[in-house]
mmCIF file of C-alpha atoms in Angstrom:
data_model
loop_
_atom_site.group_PDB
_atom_site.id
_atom_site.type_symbol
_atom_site.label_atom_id
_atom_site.label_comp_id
_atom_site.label_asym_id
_atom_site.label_seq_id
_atom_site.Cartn_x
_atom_site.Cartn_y
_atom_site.Cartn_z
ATOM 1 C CA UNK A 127 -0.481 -39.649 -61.083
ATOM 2 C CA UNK A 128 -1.450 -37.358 -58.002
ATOM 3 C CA UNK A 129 1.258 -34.937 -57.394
ATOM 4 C CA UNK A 130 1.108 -32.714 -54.005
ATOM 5 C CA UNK A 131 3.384 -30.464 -52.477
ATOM 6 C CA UNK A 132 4.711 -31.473 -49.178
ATOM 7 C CA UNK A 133 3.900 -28.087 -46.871
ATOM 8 C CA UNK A 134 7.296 -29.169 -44.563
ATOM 9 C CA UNK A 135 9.819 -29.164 -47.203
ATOM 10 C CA UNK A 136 8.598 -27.574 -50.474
ATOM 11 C CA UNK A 137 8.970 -31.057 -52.201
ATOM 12 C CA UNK A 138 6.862 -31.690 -55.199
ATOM 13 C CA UNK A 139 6.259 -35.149 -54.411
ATOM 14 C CA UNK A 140 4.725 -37.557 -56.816
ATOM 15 C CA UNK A 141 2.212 -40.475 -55.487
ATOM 16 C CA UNK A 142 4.942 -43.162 -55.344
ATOM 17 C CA UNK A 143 7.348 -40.757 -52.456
ATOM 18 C CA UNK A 144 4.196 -40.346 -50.300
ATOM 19 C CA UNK A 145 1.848 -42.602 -48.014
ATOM 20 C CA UNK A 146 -2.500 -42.169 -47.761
ATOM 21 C CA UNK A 147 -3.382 -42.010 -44.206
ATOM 22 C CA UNK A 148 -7.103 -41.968 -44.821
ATOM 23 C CA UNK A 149 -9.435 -38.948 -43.490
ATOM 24 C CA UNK A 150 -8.161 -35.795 -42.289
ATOM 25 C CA UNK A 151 -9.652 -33.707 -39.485
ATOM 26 C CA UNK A 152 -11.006 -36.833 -37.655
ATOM 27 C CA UNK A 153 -11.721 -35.806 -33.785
ATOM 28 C CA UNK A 154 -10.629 -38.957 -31.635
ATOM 29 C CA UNK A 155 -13.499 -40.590 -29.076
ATOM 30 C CA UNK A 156 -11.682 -42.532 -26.935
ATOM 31 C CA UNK A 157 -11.983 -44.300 -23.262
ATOM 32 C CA UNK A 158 -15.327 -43.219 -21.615
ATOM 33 C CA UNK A 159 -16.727 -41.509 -24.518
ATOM 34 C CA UNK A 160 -20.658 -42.674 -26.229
ATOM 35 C CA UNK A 161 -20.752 -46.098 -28.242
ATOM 36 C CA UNK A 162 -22.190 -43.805 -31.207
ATOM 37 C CA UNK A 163 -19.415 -41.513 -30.912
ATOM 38 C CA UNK A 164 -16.395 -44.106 -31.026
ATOM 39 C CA UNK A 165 -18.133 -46.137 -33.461
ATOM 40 C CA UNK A 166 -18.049 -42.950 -35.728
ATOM 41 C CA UNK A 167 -14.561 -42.277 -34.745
ATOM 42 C CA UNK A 168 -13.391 -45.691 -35.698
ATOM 43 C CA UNK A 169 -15.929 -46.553 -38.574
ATOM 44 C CA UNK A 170 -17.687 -44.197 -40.079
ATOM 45 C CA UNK A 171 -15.468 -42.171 -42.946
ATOM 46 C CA UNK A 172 -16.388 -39.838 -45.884
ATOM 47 C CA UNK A 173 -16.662 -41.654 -49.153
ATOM 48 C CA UNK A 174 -17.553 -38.273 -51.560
ATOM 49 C CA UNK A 175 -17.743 -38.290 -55.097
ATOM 50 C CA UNK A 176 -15.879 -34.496 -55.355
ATOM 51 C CA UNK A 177 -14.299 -32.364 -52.643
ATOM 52 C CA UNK A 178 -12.170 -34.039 -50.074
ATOM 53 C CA UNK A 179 -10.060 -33.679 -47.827
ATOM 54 C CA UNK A 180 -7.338 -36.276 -46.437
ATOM 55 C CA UNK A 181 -4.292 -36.918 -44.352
ATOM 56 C CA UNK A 182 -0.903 -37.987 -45.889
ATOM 57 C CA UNK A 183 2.902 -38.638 -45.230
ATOM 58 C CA UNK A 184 5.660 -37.961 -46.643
ATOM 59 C CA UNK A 185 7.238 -41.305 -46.001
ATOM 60 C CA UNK A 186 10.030 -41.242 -48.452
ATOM 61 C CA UNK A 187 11.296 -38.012 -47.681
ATOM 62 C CA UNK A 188 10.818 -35.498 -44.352
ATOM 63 C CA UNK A 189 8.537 -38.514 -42.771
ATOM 64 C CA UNK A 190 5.628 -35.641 -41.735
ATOM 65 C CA UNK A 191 2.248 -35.820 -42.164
ATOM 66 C CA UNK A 192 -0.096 -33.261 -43.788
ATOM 67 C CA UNK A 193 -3.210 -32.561 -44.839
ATOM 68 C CA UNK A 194 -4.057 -32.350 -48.138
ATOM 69 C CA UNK A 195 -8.090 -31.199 -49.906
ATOM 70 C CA UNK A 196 -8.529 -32.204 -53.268
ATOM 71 C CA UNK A 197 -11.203 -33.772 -55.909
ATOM 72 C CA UNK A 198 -11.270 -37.137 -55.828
ATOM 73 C CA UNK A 199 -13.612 -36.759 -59.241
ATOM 74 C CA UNK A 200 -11.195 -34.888 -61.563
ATOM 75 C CA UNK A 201 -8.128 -35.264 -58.813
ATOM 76 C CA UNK A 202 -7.877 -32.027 -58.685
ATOM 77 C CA UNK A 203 -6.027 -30.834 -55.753
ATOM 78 C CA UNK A 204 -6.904 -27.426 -54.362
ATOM 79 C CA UNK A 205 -3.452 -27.475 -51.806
ATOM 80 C CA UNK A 206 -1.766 -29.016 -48.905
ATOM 81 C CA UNK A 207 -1.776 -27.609 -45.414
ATOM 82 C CA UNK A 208 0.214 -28.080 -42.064
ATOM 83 C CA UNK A 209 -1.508 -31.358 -39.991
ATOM 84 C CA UNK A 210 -1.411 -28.678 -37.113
ATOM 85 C CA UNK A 211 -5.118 -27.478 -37.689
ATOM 86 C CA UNK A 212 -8.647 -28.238 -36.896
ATOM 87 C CA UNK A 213 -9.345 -27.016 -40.124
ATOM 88 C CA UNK A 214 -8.636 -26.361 -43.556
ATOM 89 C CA UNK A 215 -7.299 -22.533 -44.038
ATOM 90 C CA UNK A 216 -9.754 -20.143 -45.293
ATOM 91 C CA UNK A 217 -7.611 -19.468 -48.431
ATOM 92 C CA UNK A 218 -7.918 -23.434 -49.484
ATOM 93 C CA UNK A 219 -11.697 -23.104 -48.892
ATOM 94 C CA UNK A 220 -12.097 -19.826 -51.008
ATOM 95 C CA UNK A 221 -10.597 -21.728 -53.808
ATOM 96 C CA UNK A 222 -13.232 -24.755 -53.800
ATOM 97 C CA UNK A 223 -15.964 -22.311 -53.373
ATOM 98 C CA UNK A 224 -14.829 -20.970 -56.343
ATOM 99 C CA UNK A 225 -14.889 -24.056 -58.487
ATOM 100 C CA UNK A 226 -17.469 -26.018 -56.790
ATOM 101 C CA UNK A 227 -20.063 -23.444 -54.738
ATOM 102 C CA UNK A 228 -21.774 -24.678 -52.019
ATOM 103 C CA UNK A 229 -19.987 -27.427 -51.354
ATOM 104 C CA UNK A 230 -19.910 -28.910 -48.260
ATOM 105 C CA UNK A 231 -17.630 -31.712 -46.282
ATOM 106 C CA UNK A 232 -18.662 -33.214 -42.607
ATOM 107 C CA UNK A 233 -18.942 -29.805 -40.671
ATOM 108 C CA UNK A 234 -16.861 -27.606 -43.329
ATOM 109 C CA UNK A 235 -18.132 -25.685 -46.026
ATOM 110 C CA UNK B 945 36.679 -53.611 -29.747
ATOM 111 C CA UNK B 946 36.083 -55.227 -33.222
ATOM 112 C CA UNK B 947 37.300 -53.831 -36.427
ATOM 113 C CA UNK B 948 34.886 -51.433 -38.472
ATOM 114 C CA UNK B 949 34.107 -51.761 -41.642
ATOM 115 C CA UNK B 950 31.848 -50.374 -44.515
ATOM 116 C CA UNK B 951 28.678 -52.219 -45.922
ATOM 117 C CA UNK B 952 30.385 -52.933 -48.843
ATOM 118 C CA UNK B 953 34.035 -52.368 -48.046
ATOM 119 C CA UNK B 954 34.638 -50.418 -51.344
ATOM 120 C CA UNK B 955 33.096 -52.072 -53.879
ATOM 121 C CA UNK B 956 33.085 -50.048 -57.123
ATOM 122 C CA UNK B 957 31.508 -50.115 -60.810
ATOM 123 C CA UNK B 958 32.763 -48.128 -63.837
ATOM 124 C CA UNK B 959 30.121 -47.659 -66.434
ATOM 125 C CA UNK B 960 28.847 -44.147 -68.092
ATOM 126 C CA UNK B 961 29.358 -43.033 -64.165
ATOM 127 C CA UNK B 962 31.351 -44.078 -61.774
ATOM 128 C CA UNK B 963 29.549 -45.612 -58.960
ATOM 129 C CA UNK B 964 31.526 -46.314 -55.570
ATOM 130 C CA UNK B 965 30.734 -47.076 -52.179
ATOM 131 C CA UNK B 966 32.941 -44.479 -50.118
ATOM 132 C CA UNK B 967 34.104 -46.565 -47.076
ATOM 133 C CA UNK B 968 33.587 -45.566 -43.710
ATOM 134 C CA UNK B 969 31.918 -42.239 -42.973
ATOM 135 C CA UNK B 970 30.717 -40.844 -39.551
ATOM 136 C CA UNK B 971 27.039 -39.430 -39.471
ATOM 137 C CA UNK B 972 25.145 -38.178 -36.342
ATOM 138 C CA UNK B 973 21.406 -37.663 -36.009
ATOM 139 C CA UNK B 974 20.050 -34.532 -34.333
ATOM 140 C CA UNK B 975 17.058 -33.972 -33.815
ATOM 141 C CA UNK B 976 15.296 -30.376 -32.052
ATOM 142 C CA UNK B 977 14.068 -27.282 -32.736
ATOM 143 C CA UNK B 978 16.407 -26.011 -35.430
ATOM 144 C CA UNK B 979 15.196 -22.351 -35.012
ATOM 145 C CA UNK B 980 16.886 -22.005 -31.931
ATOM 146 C CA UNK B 981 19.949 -19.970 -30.853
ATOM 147 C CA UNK B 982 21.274 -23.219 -28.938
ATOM 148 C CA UNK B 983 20.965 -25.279 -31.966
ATOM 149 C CA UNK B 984 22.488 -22.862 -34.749
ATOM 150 C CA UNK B 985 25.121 -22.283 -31.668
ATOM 151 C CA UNK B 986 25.742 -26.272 -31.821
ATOM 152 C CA UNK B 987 26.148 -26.902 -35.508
ATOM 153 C CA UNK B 988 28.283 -23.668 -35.459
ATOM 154 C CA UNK B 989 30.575 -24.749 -33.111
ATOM 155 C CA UNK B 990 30.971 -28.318 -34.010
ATOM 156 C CA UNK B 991 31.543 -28.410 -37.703
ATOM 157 C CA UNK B 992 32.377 -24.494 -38.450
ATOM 158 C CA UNK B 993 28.787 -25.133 -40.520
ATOM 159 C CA UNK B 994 25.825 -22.749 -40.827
ATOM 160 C CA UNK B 995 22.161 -23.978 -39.828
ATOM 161 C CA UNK B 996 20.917 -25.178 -43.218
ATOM 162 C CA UNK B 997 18.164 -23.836 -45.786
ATOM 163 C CA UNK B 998 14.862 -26.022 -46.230
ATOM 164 C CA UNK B 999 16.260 -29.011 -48.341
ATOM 165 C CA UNK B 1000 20.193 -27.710 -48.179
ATOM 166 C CA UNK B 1001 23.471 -29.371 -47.278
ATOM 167 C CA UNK B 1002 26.154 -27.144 -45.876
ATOM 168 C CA UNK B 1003 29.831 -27.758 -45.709
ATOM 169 C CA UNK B 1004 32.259 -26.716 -42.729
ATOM 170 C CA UNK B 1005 35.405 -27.110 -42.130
ATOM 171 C CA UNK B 1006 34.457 -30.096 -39.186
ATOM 172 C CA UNK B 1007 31.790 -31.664 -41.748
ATOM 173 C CA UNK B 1008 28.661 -31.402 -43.478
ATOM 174 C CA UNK B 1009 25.264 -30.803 -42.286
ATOM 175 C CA UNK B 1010 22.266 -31.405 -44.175
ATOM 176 C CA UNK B 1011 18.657 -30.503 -43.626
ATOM 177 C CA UNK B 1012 16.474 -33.820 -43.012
ATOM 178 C CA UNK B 1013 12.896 -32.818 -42.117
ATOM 179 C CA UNK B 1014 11.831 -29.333 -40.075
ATOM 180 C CA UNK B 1015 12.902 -30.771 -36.987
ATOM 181 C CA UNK B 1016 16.399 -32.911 -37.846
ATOM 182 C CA UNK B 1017 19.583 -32.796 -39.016
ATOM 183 C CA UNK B 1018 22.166 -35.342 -40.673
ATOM 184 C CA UNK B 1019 26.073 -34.444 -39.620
ATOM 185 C CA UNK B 1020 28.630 -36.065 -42.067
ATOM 186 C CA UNK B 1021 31.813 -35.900 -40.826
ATOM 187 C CA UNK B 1022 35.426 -38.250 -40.634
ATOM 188 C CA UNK B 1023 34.232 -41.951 -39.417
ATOM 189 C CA UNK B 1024 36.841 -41.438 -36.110
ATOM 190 C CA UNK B 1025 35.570 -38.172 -35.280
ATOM 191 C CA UNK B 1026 31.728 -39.004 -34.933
ATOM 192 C CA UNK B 1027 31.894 -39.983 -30.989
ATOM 193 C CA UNK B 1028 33.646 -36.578 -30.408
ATOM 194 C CA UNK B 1029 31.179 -34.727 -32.053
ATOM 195 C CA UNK B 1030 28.060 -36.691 -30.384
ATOM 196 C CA UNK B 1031 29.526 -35.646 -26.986
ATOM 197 C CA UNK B 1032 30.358 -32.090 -28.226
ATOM 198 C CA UNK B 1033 26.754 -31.766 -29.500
ATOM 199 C CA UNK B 1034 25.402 -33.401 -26.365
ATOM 200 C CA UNK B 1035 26.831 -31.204 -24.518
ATOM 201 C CA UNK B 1036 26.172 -27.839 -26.269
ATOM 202 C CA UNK B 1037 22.716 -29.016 -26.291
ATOM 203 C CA UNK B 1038 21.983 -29.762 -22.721
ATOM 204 C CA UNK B 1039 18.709 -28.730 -21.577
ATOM 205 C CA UNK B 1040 17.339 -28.509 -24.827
ATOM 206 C CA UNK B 1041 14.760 -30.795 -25.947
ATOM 207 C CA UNK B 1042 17.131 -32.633 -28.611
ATOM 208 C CA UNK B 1043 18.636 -35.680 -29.065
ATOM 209 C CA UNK B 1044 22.005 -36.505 -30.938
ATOM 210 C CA UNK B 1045 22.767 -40.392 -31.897
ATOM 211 C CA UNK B 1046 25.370 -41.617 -34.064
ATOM 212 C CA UNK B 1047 24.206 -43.751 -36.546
ATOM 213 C CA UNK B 1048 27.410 -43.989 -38.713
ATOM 214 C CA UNK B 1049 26.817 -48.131 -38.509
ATOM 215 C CA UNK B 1050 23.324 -48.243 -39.456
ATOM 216 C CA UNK B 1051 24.237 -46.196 -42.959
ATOM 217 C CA UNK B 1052 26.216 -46.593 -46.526
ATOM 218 C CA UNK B 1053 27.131 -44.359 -48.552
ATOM 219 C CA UNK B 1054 27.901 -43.941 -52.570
ATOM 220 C CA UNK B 1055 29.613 -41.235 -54.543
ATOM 221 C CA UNK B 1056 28.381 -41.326 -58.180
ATOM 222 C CA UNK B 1057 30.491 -39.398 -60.087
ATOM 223 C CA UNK B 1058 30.993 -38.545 -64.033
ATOM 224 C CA UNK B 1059 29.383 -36.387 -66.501
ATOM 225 C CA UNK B 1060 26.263 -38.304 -66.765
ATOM 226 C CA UNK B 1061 26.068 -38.912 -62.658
ATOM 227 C CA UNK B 1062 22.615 -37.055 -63.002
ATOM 228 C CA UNK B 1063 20.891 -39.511 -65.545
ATOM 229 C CA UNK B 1064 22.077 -42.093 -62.862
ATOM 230 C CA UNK B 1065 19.852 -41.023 -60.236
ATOM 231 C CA UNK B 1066 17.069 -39.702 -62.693
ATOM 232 C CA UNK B 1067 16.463 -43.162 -63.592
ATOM 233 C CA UNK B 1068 15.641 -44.790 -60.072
ATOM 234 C CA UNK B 1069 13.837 -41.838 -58.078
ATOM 235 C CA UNK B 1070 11.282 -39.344 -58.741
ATOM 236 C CA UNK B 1071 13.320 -36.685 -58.618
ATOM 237 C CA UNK B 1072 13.210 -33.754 -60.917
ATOM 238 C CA UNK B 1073 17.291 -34.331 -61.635
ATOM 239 C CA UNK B 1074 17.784 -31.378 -64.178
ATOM 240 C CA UNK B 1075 20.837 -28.800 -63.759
ATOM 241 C CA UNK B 1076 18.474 -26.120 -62.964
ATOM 242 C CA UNK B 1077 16.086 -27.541 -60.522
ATOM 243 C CA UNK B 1078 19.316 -29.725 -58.617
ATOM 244 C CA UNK B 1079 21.703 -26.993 -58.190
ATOM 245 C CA UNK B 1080 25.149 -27.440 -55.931
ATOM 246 C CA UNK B 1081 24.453 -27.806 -52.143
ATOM 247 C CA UNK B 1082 20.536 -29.249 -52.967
ATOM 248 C CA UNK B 1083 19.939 -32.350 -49.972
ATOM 249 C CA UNK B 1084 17.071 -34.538 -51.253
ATOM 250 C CA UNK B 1085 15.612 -37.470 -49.242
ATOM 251 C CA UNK B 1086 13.330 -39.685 -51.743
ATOM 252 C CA UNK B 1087 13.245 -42.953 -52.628
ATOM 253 C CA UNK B 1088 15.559 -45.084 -55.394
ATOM 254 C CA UNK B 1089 13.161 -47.832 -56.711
ATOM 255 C CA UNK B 1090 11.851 -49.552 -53.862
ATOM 256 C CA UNK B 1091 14.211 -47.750 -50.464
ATOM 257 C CA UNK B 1092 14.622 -44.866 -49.274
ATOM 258 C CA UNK B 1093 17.512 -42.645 -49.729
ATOM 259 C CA UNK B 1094 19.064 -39.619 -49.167
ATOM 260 C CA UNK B 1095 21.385 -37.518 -51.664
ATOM 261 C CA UNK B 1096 23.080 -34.344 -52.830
ATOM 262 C CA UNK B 1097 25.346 -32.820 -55.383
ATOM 263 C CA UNK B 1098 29.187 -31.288 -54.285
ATOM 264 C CA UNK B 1099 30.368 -28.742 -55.746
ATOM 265 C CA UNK B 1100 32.889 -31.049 -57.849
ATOM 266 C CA UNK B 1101 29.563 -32.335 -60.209
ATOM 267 C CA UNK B 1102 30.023 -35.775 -57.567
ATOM 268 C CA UNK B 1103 26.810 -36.946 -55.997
ATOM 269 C CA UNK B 1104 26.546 -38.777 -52.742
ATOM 270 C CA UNK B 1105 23.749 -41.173 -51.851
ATOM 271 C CA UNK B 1106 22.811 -42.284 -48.077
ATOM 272 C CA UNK B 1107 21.205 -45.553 -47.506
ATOM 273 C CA UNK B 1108 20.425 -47.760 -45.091
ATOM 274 C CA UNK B 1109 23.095 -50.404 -44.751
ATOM 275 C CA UNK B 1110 20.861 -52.937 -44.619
ATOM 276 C CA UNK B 1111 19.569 -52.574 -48.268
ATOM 277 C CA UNK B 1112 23.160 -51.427 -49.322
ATOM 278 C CA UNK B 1113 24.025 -54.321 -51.835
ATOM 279 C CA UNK B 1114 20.726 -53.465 -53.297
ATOM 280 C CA UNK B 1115 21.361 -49.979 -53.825
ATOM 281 C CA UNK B 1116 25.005 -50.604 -55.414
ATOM 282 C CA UNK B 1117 23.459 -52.727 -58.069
ATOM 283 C CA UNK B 1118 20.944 -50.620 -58.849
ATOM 284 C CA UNK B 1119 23.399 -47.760 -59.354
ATOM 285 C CA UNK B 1120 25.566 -50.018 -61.099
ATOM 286 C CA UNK B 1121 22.750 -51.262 -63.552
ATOM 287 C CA UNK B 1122 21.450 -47.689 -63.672
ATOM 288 C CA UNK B 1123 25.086 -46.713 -64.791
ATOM 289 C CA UNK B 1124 25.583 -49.585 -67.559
ATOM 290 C CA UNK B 1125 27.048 -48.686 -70.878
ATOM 291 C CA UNK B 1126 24.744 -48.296 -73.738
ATOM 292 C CA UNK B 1127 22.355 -47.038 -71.421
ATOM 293 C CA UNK B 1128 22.887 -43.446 -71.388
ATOM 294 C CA UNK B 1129 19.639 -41.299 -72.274
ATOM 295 C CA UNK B 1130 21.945 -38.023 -72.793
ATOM 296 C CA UNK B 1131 18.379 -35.834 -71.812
ATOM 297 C CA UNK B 1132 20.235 -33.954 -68.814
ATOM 298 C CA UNK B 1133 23.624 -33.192 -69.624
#
């Protein structure tokens, strides 16, 4: 079972006490924007065998959302960040580099 | 106006715990930036409380005031004093971006008390429920099998568990069930 650490309140929180919100770091194309550009906002997600890195609540407890980058291979989970962000902190990245180098995720690496 | 009364008006179950529903109990919402001056200055005056740690309940003389996320806080207090205290709070809080609501209606509460109250609530949420990590004072929201809930320990070895009051029946037989003789585990305690 996938346990991740809620970056609001500290809380260990198993699977069951938190909510998958799909893709994290998804920049929104709304009203007025390309057809290719809110297709891929709408449509067009991440699927990776490894590194990844996704949004989540923490329904059954504070009620905020984070982000959180982990493996979906070995499930793995490198850390949870503040939903605040464009993107991951540098010290999250360091640590995938170090396990998996040269990986790479949409424009992130 | 029409006589108030509690989810479950009492109800109680004596097993390894004791499991009761308390009656009527006042709670206010607040929600705002809890890092302010104006905020701390609010719960201060209010209940004689300090702000609250990450994850804390603290106890005043006026009532109780438990951390509920970074940007909210639960007030327990007497069931007649809560539209006092919304209208204090209000007040102290004017032209602040925060919002007080009583929602003592919308809520039940349970005291679980006994030697074993821990085992209780270890069964039904995923809660690490041991002495060490659940110390006096320690506010968790989480879930008890299938709603959410809220709940702490007191300083007497009593816990108390917030739910909605719409699932309240629900969560008194689960407590009850969880509480059963013969089905102590006798892992924390």
């Amino acid at each position: 079972m996938l346990t991740l650490q809620c970056p609001y309140c500290g809380v260990e929180a198993e699977e069951t006490e938190l909510h998958a919100e799909g893709e994290a770091h998804l920049k929104r194309f709304g009203p007025g924007s390309s057809d290719d550009d809110f297709e891929g906002y709408l449509f067009m997600r991440e699927n990776p065998k490894g590194v990844h890195f996704e949004r989540w609540r923490h329904s059954n407890g504070c009620g905020k959302f984070f982000h959180a980058a982990r493996c979906t291979m070995t499930l793995e989970v490198f850390g949870t960040y503040s939903a605040q962000t464009l993107e991951p902190p540098q010290e999250i990245k360091d640590k995938i580099s170090a396990k998996y180098p040269g990986w790479t995720w949409r424009e992130f690496a | 106006m029409s006589k108030a009364v509690s989810a479950l008006e009492g109800a109680s179950f004596e097993g390894f715990a004791k499991v009761e529903e308390t009656g009527l109990r006042g709670m206010i919402t607040v929600r705002g930036d809890l890092d302010s001056k104006e905020m701390a200055e609010a719960v201060k005056a209010v209940n004689g409380a300090e702000m609250p740690a990450v994850r804390k309940i603290v106890h005043g003389e006026g009532g109780s005031v438990a951390w509920m996320s970074p940007d909210e806080l639960l007030v327990v207090c007497a069931y007649e004093e809560a539209d006092a205290k919304v209208a204090a709070m209000t007040e102290a809080l004017a032209g602040q971006h925060a919002l007080v609501v009583k929602v003592s209606d919308a809520r039940a509460v349970f005291r679980i008390s006994g030697e074993a109250a821990r085992e209780v609530i270890a069964k039904l949420a995923p809660v690490d429920m041991s002495p060490a990590a659940f110390p006096a004072g320690e506010f968790r929201r989480s879930r008890v099998a299938q709603v959410a809930a809220a709940f702490w320990l007191n300083e007497d070895g009593s816990f108390e568990m917030i739910c909605f009051r719409s699932v309240a029946q629900y969560v008194f037989d689960l407590l009850s069930i969880s509480s059963e003789r013969g089905g102590e585990v006798g892992f924390l305690n």
